[in-house]
Short mmCIF file of C-alpha atoms in Angstrom, two decimals:
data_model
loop_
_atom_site.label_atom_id
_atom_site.label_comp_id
_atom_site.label_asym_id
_atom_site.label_seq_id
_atom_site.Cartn_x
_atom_site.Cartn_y
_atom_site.Cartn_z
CA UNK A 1 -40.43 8.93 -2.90
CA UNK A 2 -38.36 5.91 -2.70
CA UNK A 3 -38.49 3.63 -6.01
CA UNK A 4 -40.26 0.68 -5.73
CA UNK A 5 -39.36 -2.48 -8.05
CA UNK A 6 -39.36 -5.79 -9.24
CA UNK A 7 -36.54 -8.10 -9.16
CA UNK A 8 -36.57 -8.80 -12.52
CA UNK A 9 -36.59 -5.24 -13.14
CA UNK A 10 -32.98 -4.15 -11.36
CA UNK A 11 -30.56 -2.64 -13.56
CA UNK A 12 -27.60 -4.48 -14.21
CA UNK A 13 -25.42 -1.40 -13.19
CA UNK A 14 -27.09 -1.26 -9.87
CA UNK A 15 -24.72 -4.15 -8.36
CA UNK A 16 -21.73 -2.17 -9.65
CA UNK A 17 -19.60 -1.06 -6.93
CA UNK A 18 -19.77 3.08 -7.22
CA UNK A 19 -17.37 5.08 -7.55
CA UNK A 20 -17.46 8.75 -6.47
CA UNK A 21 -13.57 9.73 -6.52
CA UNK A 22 -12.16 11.94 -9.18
CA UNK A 23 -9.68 13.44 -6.71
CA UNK A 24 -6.62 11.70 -7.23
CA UNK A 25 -4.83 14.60 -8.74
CA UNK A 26 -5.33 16.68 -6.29
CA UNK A 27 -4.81 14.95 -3.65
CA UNK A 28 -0.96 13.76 -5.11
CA UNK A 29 -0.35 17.14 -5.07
CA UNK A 30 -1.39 17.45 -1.75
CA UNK A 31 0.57 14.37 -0.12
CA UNK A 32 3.89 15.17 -1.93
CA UNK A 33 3.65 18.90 -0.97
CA UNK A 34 3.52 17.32 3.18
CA UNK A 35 6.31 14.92 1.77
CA UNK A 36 8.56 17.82 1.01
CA UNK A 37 7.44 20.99 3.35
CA UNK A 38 5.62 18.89 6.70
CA UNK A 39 4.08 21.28 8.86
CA UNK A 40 4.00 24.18 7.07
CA UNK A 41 2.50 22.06 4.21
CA UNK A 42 -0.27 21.11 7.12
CA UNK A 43 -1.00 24.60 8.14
CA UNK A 44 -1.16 26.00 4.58
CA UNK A 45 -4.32 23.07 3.78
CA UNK A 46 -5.51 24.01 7.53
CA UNK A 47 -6.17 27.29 5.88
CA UNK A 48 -7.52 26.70 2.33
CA UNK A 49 -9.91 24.18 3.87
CA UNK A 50 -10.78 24.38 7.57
CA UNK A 51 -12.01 26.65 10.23
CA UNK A 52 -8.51 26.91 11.98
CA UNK A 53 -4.96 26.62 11.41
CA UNK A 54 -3.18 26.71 14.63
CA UNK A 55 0.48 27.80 15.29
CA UNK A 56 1.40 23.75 16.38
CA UNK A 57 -0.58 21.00 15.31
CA UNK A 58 -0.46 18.49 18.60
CA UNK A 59 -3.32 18.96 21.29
CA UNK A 60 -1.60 18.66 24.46
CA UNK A 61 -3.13 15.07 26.44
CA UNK A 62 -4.16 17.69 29.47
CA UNK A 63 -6.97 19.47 26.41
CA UNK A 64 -8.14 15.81 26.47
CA UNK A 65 -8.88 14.39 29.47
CA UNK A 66 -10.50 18.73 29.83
CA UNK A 67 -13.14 17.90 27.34
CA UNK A 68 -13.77 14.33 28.73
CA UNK A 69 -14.48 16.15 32.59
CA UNK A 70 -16.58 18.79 30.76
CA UNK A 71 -18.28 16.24 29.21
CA UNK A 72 -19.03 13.96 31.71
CA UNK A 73 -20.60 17.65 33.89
CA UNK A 74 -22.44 19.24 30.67
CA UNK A 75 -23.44 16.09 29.18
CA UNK A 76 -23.44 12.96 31.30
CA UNK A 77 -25.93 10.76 29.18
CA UNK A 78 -23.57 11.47 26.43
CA UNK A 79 -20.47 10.76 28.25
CA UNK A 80 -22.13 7.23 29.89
CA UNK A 81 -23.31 6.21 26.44
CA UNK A 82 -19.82 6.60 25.23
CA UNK A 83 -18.11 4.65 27.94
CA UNK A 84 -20.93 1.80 27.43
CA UNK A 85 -19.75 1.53 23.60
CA UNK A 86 -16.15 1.79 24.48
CA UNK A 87 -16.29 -1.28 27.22
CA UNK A 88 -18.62 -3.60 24.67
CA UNK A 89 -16.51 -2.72 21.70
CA UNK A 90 -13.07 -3.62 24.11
CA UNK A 91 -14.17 -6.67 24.79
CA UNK A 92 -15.45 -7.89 21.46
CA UNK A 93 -12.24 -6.76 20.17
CA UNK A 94 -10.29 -8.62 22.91
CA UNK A 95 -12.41 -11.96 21.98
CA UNK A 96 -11.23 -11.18 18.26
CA UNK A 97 -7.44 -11.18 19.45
CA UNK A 98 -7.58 -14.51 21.07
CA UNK A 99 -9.01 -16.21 18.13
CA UNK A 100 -5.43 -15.51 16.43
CA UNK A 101 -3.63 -17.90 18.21
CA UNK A 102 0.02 -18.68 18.09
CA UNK A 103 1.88 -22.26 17.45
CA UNK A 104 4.21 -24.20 16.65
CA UNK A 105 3.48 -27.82 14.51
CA UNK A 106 6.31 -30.36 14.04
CA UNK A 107 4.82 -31.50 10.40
CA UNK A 108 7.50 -34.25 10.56
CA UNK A 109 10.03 -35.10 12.50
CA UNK A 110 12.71 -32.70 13.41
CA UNK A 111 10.70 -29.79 11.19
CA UNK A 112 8.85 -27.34 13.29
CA UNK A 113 6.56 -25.03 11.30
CA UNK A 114 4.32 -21.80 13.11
CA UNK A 115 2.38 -18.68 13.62
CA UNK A 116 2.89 -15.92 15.16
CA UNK A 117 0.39 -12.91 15.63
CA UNK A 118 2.50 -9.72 16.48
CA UNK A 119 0.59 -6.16 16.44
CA UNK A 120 2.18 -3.34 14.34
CA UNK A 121 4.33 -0.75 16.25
CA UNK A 122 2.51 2.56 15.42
CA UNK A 123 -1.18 2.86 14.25
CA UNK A 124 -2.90 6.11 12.93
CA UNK A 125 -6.64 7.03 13.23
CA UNK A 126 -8.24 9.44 11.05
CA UNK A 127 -11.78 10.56 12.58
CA UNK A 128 -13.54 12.99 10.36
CA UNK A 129 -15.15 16.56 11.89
CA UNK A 130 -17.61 17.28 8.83
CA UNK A 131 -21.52 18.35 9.27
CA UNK A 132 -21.87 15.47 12.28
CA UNK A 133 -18.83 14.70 14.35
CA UNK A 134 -18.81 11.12 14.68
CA UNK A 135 -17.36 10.50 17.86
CA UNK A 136 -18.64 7.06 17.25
CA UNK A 137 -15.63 6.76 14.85
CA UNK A 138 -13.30 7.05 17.74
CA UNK A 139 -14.49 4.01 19.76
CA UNK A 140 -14.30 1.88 16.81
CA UNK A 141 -10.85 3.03 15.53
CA UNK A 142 -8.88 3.29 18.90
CA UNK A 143 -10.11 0.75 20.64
CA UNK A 144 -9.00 -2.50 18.33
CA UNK A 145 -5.88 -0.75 18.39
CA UNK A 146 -5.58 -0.92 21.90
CA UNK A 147 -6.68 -4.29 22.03
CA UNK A 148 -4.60 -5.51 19.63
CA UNK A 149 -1.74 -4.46 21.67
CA UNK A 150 -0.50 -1.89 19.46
CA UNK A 151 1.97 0.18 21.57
CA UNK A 152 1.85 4.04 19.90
CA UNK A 153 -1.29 5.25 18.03
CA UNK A 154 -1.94 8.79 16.74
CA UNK A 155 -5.57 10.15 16.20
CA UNK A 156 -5.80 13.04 13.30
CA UNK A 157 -9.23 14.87 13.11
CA UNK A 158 -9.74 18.59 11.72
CA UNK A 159 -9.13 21.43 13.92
CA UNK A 160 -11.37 23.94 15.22
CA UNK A 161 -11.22 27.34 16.96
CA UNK A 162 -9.21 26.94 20.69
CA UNK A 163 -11.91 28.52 23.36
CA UNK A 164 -9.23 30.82 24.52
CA UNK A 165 -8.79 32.33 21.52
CA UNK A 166 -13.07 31.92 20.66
CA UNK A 167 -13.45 35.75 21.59
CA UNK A 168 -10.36 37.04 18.98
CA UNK A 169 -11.71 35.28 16.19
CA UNK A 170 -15.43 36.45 16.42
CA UNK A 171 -13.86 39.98 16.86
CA UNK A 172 -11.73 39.37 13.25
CA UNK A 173 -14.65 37.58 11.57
CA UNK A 174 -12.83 34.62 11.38
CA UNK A 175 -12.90 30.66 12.61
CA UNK A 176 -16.19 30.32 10.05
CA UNK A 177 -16.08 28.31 6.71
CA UNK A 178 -14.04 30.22 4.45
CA UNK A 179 -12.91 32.36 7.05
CA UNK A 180 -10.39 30.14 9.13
CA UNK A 181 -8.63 31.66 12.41
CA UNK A 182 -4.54 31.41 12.01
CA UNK A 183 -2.08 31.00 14.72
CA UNK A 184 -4.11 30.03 17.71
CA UNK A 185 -3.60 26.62 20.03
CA UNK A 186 -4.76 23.94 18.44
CA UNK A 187 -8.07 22.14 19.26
CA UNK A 188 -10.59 19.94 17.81
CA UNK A 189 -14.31 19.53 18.42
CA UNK A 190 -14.68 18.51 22.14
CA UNK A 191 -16.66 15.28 21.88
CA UNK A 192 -14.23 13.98 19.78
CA UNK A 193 -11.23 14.91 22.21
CA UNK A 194 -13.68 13.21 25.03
CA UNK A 195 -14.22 10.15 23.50
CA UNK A 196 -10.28 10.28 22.48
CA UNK A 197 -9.43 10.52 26.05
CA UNK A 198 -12.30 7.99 27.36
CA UNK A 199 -11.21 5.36 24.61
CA UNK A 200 -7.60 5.76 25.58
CA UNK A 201 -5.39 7.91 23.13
CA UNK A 202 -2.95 10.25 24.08
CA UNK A 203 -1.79 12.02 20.87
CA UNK A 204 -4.33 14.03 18.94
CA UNK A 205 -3.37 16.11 16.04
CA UNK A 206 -5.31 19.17 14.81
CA UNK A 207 -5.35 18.46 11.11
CA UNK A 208 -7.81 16.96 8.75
CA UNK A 209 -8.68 15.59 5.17
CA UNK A 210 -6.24 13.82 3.04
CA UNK A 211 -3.20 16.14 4.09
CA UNK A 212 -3.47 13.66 7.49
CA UNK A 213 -3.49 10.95 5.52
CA UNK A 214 -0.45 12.14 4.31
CA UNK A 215 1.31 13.25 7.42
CA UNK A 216 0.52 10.21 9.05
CA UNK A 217 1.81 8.50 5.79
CA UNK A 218 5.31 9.92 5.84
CA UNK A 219 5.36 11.80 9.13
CA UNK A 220 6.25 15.46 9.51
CA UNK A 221 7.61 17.75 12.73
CA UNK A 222 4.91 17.25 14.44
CA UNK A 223 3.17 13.72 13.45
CA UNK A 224 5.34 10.65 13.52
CA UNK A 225 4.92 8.54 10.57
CA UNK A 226 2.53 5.25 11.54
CA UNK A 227 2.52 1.95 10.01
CA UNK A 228 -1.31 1.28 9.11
CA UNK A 229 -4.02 3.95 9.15
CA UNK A 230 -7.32 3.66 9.73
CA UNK A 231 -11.31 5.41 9.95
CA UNK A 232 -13.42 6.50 7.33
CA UNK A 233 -13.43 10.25 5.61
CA UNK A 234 -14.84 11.87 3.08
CA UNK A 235 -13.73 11.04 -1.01
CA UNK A 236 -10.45 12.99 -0.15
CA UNK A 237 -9.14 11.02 2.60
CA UNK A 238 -10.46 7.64 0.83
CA UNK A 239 -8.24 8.67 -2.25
CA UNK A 240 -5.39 10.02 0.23
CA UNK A 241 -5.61 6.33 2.02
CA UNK A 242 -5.48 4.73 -1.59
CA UNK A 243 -2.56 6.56 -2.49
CA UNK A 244 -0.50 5.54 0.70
CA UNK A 245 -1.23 2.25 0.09
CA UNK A 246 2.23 0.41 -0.02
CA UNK A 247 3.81 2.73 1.80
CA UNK A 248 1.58 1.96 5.06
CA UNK A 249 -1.40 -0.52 5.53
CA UNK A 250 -4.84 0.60 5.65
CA UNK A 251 -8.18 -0.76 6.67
CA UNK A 252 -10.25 -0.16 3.76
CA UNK A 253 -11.21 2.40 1.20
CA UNK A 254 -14.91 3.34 1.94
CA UNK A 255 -17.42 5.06 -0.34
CA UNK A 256 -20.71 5.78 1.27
CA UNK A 257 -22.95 4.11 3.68
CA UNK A 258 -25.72 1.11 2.64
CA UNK A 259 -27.92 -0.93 4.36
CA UNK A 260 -30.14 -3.56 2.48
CA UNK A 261 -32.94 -4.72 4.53
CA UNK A 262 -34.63 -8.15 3.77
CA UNK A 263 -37.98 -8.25 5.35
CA UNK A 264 -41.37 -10.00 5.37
CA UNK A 265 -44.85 -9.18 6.53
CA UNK A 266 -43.74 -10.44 10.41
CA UNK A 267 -41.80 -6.78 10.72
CA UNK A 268 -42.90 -3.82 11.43
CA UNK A 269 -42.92 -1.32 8.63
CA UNK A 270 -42.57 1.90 11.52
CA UNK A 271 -39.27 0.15 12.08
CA UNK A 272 -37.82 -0.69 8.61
CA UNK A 273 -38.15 3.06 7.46
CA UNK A 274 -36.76 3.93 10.27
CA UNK A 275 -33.44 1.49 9.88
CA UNK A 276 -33.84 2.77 6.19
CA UNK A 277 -33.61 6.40 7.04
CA UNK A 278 -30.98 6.35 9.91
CA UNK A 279 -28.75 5.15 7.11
CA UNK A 280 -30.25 7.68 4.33
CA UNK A 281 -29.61 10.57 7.06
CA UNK A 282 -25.80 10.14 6.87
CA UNK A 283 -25.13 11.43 3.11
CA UNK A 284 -27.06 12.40 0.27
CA UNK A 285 -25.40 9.34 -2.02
CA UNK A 286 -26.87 6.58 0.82
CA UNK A 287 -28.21 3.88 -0.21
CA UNK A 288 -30.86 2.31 1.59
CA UNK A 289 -32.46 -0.51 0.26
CA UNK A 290 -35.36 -3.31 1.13
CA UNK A 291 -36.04 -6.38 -0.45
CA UNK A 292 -39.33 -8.13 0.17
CA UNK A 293 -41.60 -11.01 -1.57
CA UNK A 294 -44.71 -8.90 0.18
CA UNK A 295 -45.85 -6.37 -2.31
CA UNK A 296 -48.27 -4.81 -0.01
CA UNK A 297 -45.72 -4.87 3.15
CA UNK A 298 -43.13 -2.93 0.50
CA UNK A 299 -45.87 0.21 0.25
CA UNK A 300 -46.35 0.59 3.38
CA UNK A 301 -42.89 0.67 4.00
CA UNK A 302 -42.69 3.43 1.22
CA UNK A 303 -45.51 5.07 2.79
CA UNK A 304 -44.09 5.00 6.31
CA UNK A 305 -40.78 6.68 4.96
CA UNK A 306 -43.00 9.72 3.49
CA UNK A 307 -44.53 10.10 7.43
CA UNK A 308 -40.97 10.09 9.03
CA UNK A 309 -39.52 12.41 6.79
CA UNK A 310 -41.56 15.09 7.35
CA UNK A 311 -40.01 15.44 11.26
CA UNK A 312 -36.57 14.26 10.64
CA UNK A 313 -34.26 17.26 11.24
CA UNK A 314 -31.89 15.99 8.61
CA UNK A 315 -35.01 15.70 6.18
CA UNK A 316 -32.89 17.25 3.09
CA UNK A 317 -30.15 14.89 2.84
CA UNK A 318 -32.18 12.00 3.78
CA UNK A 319 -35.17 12.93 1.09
CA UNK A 320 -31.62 13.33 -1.57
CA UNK A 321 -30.60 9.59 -0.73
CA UNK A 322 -33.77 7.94 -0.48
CA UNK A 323 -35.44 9.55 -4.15
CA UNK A 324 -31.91 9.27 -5.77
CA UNK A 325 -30.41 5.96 -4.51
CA UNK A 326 -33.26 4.28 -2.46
CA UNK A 327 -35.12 0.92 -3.60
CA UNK A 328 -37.61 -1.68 -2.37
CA UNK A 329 -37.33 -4.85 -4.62
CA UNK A 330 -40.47 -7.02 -5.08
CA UNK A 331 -38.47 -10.34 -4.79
CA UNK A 332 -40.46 -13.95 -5.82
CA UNK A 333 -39.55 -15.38 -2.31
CA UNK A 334 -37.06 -14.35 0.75
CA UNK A 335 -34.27 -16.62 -0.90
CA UNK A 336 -34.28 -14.44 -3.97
CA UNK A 337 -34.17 -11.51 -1.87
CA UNK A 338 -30.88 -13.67 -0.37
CA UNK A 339 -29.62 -14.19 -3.92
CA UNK A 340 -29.85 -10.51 -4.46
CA UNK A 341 -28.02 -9.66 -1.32
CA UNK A 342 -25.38 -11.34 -2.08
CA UNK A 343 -24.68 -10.31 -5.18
CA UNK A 344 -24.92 -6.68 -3.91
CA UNK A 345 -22.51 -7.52 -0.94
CA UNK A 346 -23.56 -4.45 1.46
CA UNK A 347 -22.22 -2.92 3.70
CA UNK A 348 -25.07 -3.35 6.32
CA UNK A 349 -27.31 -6.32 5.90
CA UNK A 350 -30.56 -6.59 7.94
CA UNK A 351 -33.10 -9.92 8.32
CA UNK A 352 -35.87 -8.56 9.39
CA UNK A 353 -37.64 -12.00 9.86
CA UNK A 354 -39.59 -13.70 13.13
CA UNK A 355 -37.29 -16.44 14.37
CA UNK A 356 -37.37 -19.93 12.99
CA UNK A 357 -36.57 -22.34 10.28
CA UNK A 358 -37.07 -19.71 7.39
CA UNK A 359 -34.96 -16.98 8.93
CA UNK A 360 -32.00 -19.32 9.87
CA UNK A 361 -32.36 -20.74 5.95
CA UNK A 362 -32.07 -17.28 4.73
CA UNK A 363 -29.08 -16.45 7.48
CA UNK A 364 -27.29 -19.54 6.51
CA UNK A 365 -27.79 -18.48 2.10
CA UNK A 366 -26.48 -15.01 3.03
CA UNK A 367 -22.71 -14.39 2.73
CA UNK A 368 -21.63 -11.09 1.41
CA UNK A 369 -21.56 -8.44 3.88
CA UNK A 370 -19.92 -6.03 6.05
CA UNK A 371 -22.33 -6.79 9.19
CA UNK A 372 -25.54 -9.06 9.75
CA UNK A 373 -28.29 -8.03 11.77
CA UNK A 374 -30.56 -11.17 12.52
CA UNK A 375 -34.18 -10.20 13.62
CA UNK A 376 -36.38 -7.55 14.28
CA UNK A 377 -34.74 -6.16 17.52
CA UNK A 378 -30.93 -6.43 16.00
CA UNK A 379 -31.36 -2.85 15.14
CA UNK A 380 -28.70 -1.74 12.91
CA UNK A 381 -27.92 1.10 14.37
CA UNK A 382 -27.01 -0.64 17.50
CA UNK A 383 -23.95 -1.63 15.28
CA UNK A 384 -23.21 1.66 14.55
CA UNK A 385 -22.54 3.20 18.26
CA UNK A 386 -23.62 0.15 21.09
CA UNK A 387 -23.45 -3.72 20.38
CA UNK A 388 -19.44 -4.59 20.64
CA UNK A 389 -19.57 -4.84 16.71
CA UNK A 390 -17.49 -2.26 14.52
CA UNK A 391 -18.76 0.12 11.92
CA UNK A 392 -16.18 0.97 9.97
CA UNK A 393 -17.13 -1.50 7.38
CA UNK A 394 -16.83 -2.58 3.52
CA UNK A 395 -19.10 -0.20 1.02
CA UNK A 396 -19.11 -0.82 -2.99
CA UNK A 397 -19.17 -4.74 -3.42
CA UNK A 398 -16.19 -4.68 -1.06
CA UNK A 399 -17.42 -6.80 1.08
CA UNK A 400 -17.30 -9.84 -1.47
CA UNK A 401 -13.81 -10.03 -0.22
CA UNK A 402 -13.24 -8.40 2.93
CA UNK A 403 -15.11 -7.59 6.31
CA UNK A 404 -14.40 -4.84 8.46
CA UNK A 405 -11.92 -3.07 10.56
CA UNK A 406 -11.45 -5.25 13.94
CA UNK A 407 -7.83 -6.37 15.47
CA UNK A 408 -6.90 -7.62 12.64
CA UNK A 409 -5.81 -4.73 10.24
CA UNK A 410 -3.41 -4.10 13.24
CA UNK A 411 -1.93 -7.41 13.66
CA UNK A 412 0.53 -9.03 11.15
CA UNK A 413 0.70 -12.86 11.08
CA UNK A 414 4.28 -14.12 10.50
CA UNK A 415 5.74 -17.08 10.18
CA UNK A 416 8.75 -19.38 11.80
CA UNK A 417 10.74 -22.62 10.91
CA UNK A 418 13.17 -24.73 13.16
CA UNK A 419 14.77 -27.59 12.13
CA UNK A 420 16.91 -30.15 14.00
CA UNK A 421 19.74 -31.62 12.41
CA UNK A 422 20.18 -34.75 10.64
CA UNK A 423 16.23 -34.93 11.49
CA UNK A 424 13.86 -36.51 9.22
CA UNK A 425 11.88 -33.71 8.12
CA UNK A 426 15.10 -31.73 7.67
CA UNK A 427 16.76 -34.17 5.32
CA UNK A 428 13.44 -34.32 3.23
CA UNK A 429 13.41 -30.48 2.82
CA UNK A 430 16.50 -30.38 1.88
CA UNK A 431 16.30 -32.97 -0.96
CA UNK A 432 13.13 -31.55 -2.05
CA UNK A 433 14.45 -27.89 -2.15
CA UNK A 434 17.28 -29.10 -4.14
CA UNK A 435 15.48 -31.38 -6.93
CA UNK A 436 12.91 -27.53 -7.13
CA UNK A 437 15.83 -25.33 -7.25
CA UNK A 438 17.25 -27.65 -9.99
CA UNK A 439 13.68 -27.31 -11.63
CA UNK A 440 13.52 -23.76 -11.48
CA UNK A 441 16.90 -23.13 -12.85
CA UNK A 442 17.87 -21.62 -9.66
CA UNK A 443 21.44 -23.32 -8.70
CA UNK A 444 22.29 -21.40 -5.96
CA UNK A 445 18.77 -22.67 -3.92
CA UNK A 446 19.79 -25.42 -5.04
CA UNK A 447 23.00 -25.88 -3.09
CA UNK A 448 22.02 -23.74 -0.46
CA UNK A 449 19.72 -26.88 0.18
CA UNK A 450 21.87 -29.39 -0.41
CA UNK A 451 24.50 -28.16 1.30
CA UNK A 452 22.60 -28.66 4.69
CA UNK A 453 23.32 -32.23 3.30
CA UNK A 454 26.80 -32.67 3.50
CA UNK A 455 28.83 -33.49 6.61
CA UNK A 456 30.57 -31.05 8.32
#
């Protein structure tokens, strides 16, 4: 049952960003055997680790837009409700891109300072293929990318057993955990190569875990070397993504999911455990959390998580994270429960709160999150899949300095100067340049400066 507290009662160590690595060995051994063998390197880890290693790693565009049609016949709710996230989360991503404007400011006269927003060349996704395959992932990775106006993107997700060749593997045994099927065409799960296709991307690679980190890192045969990467993963491809750091941007390094709920008699307790276990569901290290000044609203909360658990299909993982990691805090008052929040800086931060004065005090106090969810029908999961918003957000205190992935991780902001000459603003450049060059010790800024000085 999920722990129930005070506030004065919350370990110190609780507001600790976690850490759940230890991998960083082995996956250096992993990224500088791609470095130095590519492919083969790829199809070797295909093996150890996956259900497939195909004879090429690319999935030709045409196996694409095949599993979009399919899914659009076989599954047309499915394939609607991804085209309905796709268009919101295009143009929330667009509206993002015009607030990074460019300019140009004469600061005085003759001096001409600006901005310029330019997206990166090439862009890799990584969209992970583990017990659910988020397909989720792909609208919220591609689609910034596109909006951003990044020009070449590769997606990377793990590979799975080609239907043509379904038949020879069941007849060697193979294309099961442990078991993988080698040599065959390479393919991926099909919602993921439908929402690929539906969200725009043309280059999918059959390879997964921090190997297409690495490939995407430092490019092989097959996958051309990108300059930022982004999606989430499991602790490999989080390590994998730290370790490439330098050599090519990233979004974030994300641990596992939170939401922190702060709530008050006005909601519905059905609905908080329900928020608390759609995040609880996703891994067995979760960590939902509620923080309420009503003592008896926080046990029926509790209570109403026992009820829903018992016809949840993913009742065992969701039972793990909510005994293990799950809390309601007994807070003194809704701004305390604030003063928690943002000292725990979640990744998912809920106000479940009837509109007013009080709920836009506590919205105005809060500050450290990934994503806020204001009211009772803001449902957090709507976040996740179907508002416009983007999930791939900060986990482990992160978000104390950083939000999440949008246009922005794809976009660099540079800098320009013109000067006219003899100008004003020139002239006093120049002389203060030289008289800092001269205080630095640095002679030759110094003349290059002053040199601008001297007639011609």
């Amino acid at each position: 049952m999920i722990k129930i507290l005070y506030a004065k009662d919350i370990e110190p160590k609780w507001f600790a960003g976690r850490d759940f690595e230890g991998t960083n060995e082995t996956v250096q051994n992993v990224i500088q055997d791609v470095i130095k063998n590519g492919d083969a390197a790829l199809k070797k880890y295909g093996a150890m680790f996956d259900v497939s290693s195909p004879a090429s790693i690319q999935i030709p565009e045409a196996e694409l837009k095949a599993c979009a049609e399919k899914l659009k016949k076989e599954k047309p709710e499915t394939y609607d409700a991804l085209c309905h996230s796709h268009d919101l989360a295009y143009k929330f991503a667009l509206r993002q891109r015009k607030s990074f404007d460019d300019f140009e400011e004469e600061l005085q006269p003759g001096l001409f300072t600006g901005q310029k927003t330019i997206p990166v060349e090439k862009a890799g996704v990584y969209v992970p293929a583990g017990r659910f395959p988020l397909l989720s992932t792909v609208v919220m990775t591609v689609t910034p990318a596109i909006a951003a106006g990044v020009d070449d993107f590769v997606l990377c997700t793990p590979p799975r057993v080609h239907p043509d060749d379904l038949e020879k593997a069941k007849a060697e045994g193979t294309g099961v955990p442990g078991k993988p099927f080698v040599g065959g065409k390479p393919y991926a799960d099909e919602g993921i190569l439908a929402a690929a296709y539906i969200c725009g991307a043309k280059k999918a690679f059959a390879v997964g875990g921090s190997q297409a980190v690495a490939a995407m890192a430092y490019g092989t045969e097959s996958v051309p070397e990108v300059d930022v990467i982004v999606g989430p993963g499991n602790k490999f491809v989080a390590a994998a993504k730290k370790e490439v750091y330098g050599k090519v941007g990233i979004d974030m390094v994300a641990g596992p999911t939170e939401v922190f709920v702060i709530a008050d008699g006005s909601a519905d307790p059905r609905w908080v455990a329900a928020d608390l276990l759609a995040q609880a569901e996703h891994d067995i290290v979760a960590q939902p959390v509620m923080a309420t000044p009503d003592a008896d609203f926080a046990k029926k909360v509790a209570d109403e998580i026992e009820v829903q658990l018992e016809t949840l299909s993913t009742k065992e993982t969701a039972r793990a994270s909510i005994d293990n990691y799950g809390r309601i805090i007994i807070t003194e008052s809704l701004e305390q429960a604030a003063e928690i929040a943002n000292r725990k800086a979640p990744e998912h931060l809920e106000l479940a709160l009837n509109a007013g004065p009080e709920r836009d005090k506590i919205a105005s106090m809060v500050r450290n999150y990934g994503s806020l969810f204001i009211g009772h029908y803001a449902a957090e999961v709507f976040g996740d899949y179907s508002a416009g918003l983007n999930h791939t957000l900060p986990t482990s205190g992160a978000a104390h300095y950083s939000g999440g992935l949008s246009v922005r991780v794809f976009l660099k902001t540079v800098t320009t100067l013109r000067a006219k000459e003899g100008s004003e603003g020139m002239i006093n450049s120049a002389v203060a340049a030289g008289a800092l060059g001269d205080a630095e010790g640095l002679a030759a800024h110094a003349r290059a400066a002053r040199i601008r000085l001297e007639k011609k």
